[in-house]
């Protein structure tokens, strides 16, 4: 998913201009609440989350006498841009989905979201259940959004292929060991590949497993990770060629489901995609998961992941009622529903794990999803998406064989200095 970055400075200016137009909202809300009328909260979401979101909202509404939450779904492809316009021009939104930490930081810098730090501290929300990624999202302690969903990258593999080859996938592998297996399982004629690496601007993420980001002073670890990908694509030719992957957005899924690809590093959302295709009779692949391979020196179980968030716009008419729902959505309420759809809730705990086990029916999945050491895919840095895009453009030229590793890193270093100095 590629984000079109909005200038936080420009957004802040537009927000300031729109503040006067929304000043009457607080008075209207107070009048309505005082009259005893039912408070209606408008929750804006992107369309591909509509099924599980509506179930969470329906459950919440059934438990409330004075509040009703209305779900307003917008097309997934245009949601991010429309959200920026809404927040700039002023809207009737009480709660909104926010797709990434990048956006949370941008909206925070622009003053577009309500500071809910005190609300969180004064509530019974157990923030420890958000896990190890929580602190990295709020380095200054100011909370403007709560995590709703969590992603966790893991290694999907074809259990039948591994059994036939006599390969044990139970242990934690390094990327070097993974590469050896991928090479072993590649036919060499394009009919069978050991692995597939998706083209989703994650070329830097092997370095992320050791806590190194594109904005760090020393990015040697990122270079080493890209060299590992170079081995897969250019030396061993054990992975589906990048040009082929980029030509078809669903290539990775069909290749894994039909047995052309034996191993597929991917996120937990693939679980739901595989289960859906199994239900629809599109595949009978015998899939399992293992911990994501790690670079040498990384902690066992280290993987990358990210949160998806929900937040309250700064001019929301009903901040307390909005927070009460937000706490339910991102806490126990959401964690009970999301696993039913193969989704990993940001708010963990035994109940979420048990629900996940019941739905998926594979012990390996919950073991990896709930026990991995998740490191945020991106740091709390508002320019990080720009760095990711620049690195991806250079990395792909290298993986096509058009640039050397040194040329790639030298060019990116020039670009990142320019991006970070602005």
CSV table of N, CA, C and O in Angstrom, one decimal, residues 171-178 180 206-207 209-212 221 224-225 228 231 292-300 302:
chain,number,residue,atom,x,y,z
A,171,UNK,N,12.1,-25.2,13.2
A,171,UNK,CA,13.1,-24.4,14.0
A,171,UNK,C,13.2,-23.0,13.4
A,171,UNK,O,12.8,-22.7,12.2
A,172,UNK,N,13.8,-22.1,14.2
A,172,UNK,CA,14.0,-20.7,13.7
A,172,UNK,C,15.2,-20.7,12.7
A,172,UNK,O,16.3,-21.1,13.0
A,173,UNK,N,14.9,-20.3,11.5
A,173,UNK,CA,15.9,-20.2,10.4
A,173,UNK,C,16.6,-18.8,10.3
A,173,UNK,O,15.9,-17.8,10.7
A,174,UNK,N,17.8,-18.8,9.8
A,174,UNK,CA,18.4,-17.5,9.3
A,174,UNK,C,18.0,-17.3,7.9
A,174,UNK,O,17.5,-18.3,7.2
A,175,UNK,N,18.2,-16.1,7.4
A,175,UNK,CA,17.9,-15.9,6.0
A,175,UNK,C,18.8,-16.7,5.1
A,175,UNK,O,18.5,-17.1,4.0
A,176,UNK,N,20.0,-16.9,5.6
A,176,UNK,CA,21.0,-17.8,4.8
A,176,UNK,C,20.5,-19.2,4.7
A,176,UNK,O,20.5,-19.8,3.6
A,177,UNK,N,20.0,-19.7,5.8
A,177,UNK,CA,19.4,-21.1,5.7
A,177,UNK,C,18.2,-21.1,4.8
A,177,UNK,O,17.9,-22.1,4.1
A,178,UNK,N,17.3,-20.1,5.0
A,178,UNK,CA,16.2,-20.0,4.1
A,178,UNK,C,16.6,-20.0,2.6
A,178,UNK,O,16.0,-20.7,1.8
A,180,UNK,N,19.3,-21.3,1.3
A,180,UNK,CA,19.7,-22.7,0.9
A,180,UNK,C,18.5,-23.5,0.5
A,180,UNK,O,18.6,-24.3,-0.5
A,206,UNK,N,14.7,-6.6,6.2
A,206,UNK,CA,15.6,-7.5,6.8
A,206,UNK,C,16.5,-6.7,7.8
A,206,UNK,O,16.8,-7.2,8.9
A,207,UNK,N,16.9,-5.5,7.5
A,207,UNK,CA,17.6,-4.6,8.4
A,207,UNK,C,16.7,-4.2,9.6
A,207,UNK,O,17.2,-4.1,10.7
A,209,UNK,N,14.7,-6.0,11.2
A,209,UNK,CA,14.7,-7.1,12.1
A,209,UNK,C,15.8,-6.9,13.2
A,209,UNK,O,15.7,-7.5,14.3
A,210,UNK,N,16.8,-6.1,12.9
A,210,UNK,CA,17.8,-5.8,13.8
A,210,UNK,C,17.7,-4.4,14.4
A,210,UNK,O,18.6,-3.9,15.0
A,211,UNK,N,16.5,-3.8,14.1
A,211,UNK,CA,16.2,-2.5,14.7
A,211,UNK,C,16.8,-1.3,14.0
A,211,UNK,O,16.9,-0.2,14.5
A,212,UNK,N,17.2,-1.5,12.7
A,212,UNK,CA,17.9,-0.5,11.9
A,212,UNK,C,16.9,0.0,10.9
A,212,UNK,O,16.3,-0.7,10.1
A,221,UNK,N,23.5,-2.4,7.9
A,221,UNK,CA,22.6,-3.6,8.1
A,221,UNK,C,21.5,-3.6,7.0
A,221,UNK,O,21.1,-4.7,6.5
A,224,UNK,N,23.2,-4.9,3.9
A,224,UNK,CA,23.4,-6.4,4.0
A,224,UNK,C,22.1,-7.1,3.7
A,224,UNK,O,22.1,-8.2,3.1
A,225,UNK,N,21.0,-6.5,4.2
A,225,UNK,CA,19.7,-7.2,3.9
A,225,UNK,C,19.4,-7.1,2.4
A,225,UNK,O,18.9,-8.1,1.9
A,228,UNK,N,21.2,-9.8,0.7
A,228,UNK,CA,20.6,-11.1,0.8
A,228,UNK,C,19.5,-11.3,-0.2
A,228,UNK,O,19.4,-12.3,-0.8
A,231,UNK,N,21.0,-12.1,-3.5
A,231,UNK,CA,21.4,-13.6,-3.6
A,231,UNK,C,20.1,-14.3,-4.1
A,231,UNK,O,20.3,-15.1,-5.1
A,292,UNK,N,9.4,-16.0,10.8
A,292,UNK,CA,10.1,-15.4,9.7
A,292,UNK,C,11.6,-15.6,9.9
A,292,UNK,O,12.1,-15.5,11.1
A,293,UNK,N,12.4,-16.0,8.9
A,293,UNK,CA,13.8,-16.1,9.0
A,293,UNK,C,14.4,-14.8,9.5
A,293,UNK,O,13.9,-13.7,9.3
A,294,UNK,N,15.6,-14.9,10.1
A,294,UNK,CA,16.2,-13.7,10.7
A,294,UNK,C,17.6,-13.5,10.2
A,294,UNK,O,18.3,-14.5,9.8
A,295,UNK,N,18.1,-12.3,10.1
A,295,UNK,CA,19.5,-12.1,9.8
A,295,UNK,C,20.4,-12.5,10.9
A,295,UNK,O,20.0,-12.6,12.1
A,296,UNK,N,21.7,-12.8,10.6
A,296,UNK,CA,22.6,-13.2,11.6
A,296,UNK,C,22.7,-12.1,12.7
A,296,UNK,O,22.8,-10.9,12.4
A,297,UNK,N,22.6,-12.5,14.0
A,297,UNK,CA,22.7,-11.5,15.1
A,297,UNK,C,21.4,-11.0,15.6
A,297,UNK,O,21.4,-10.3,16.6
A,298,UNK,N,20.3,-11.3,14.9
A,298,UNK,CA,19.0,-10.8,15.3
A,298,UNK,C,18.5,-11.7,16.4
A,298,UNK,O,18.8,-12.9,16.4
A,299,UNK,N,17.6,-11.2,17.2
A,299,UNK,CA,16.9,-12.1,18.2
A,299,UNK,C,16.0,-13.1,17.6
A,299,UNK,O,15.3,-12.8,16.6
A,300,UNK,N,16.0,-14.3,18.1
A,300,UNK,CA,15.1,-15.3,17.6
A,300,UNK,C,13.6,-14.8,17.7
A,300,UNK,O,13.3,-14.2,18.7
A,302,UNK,N,12.4,-12.5,15.9
A,302,UNK,CA,12.3,-11.1,15.4
A,302,UNK,C,11.6,-11.0,14.1
A,302,UNK,O,12.0,-11.7,13.1
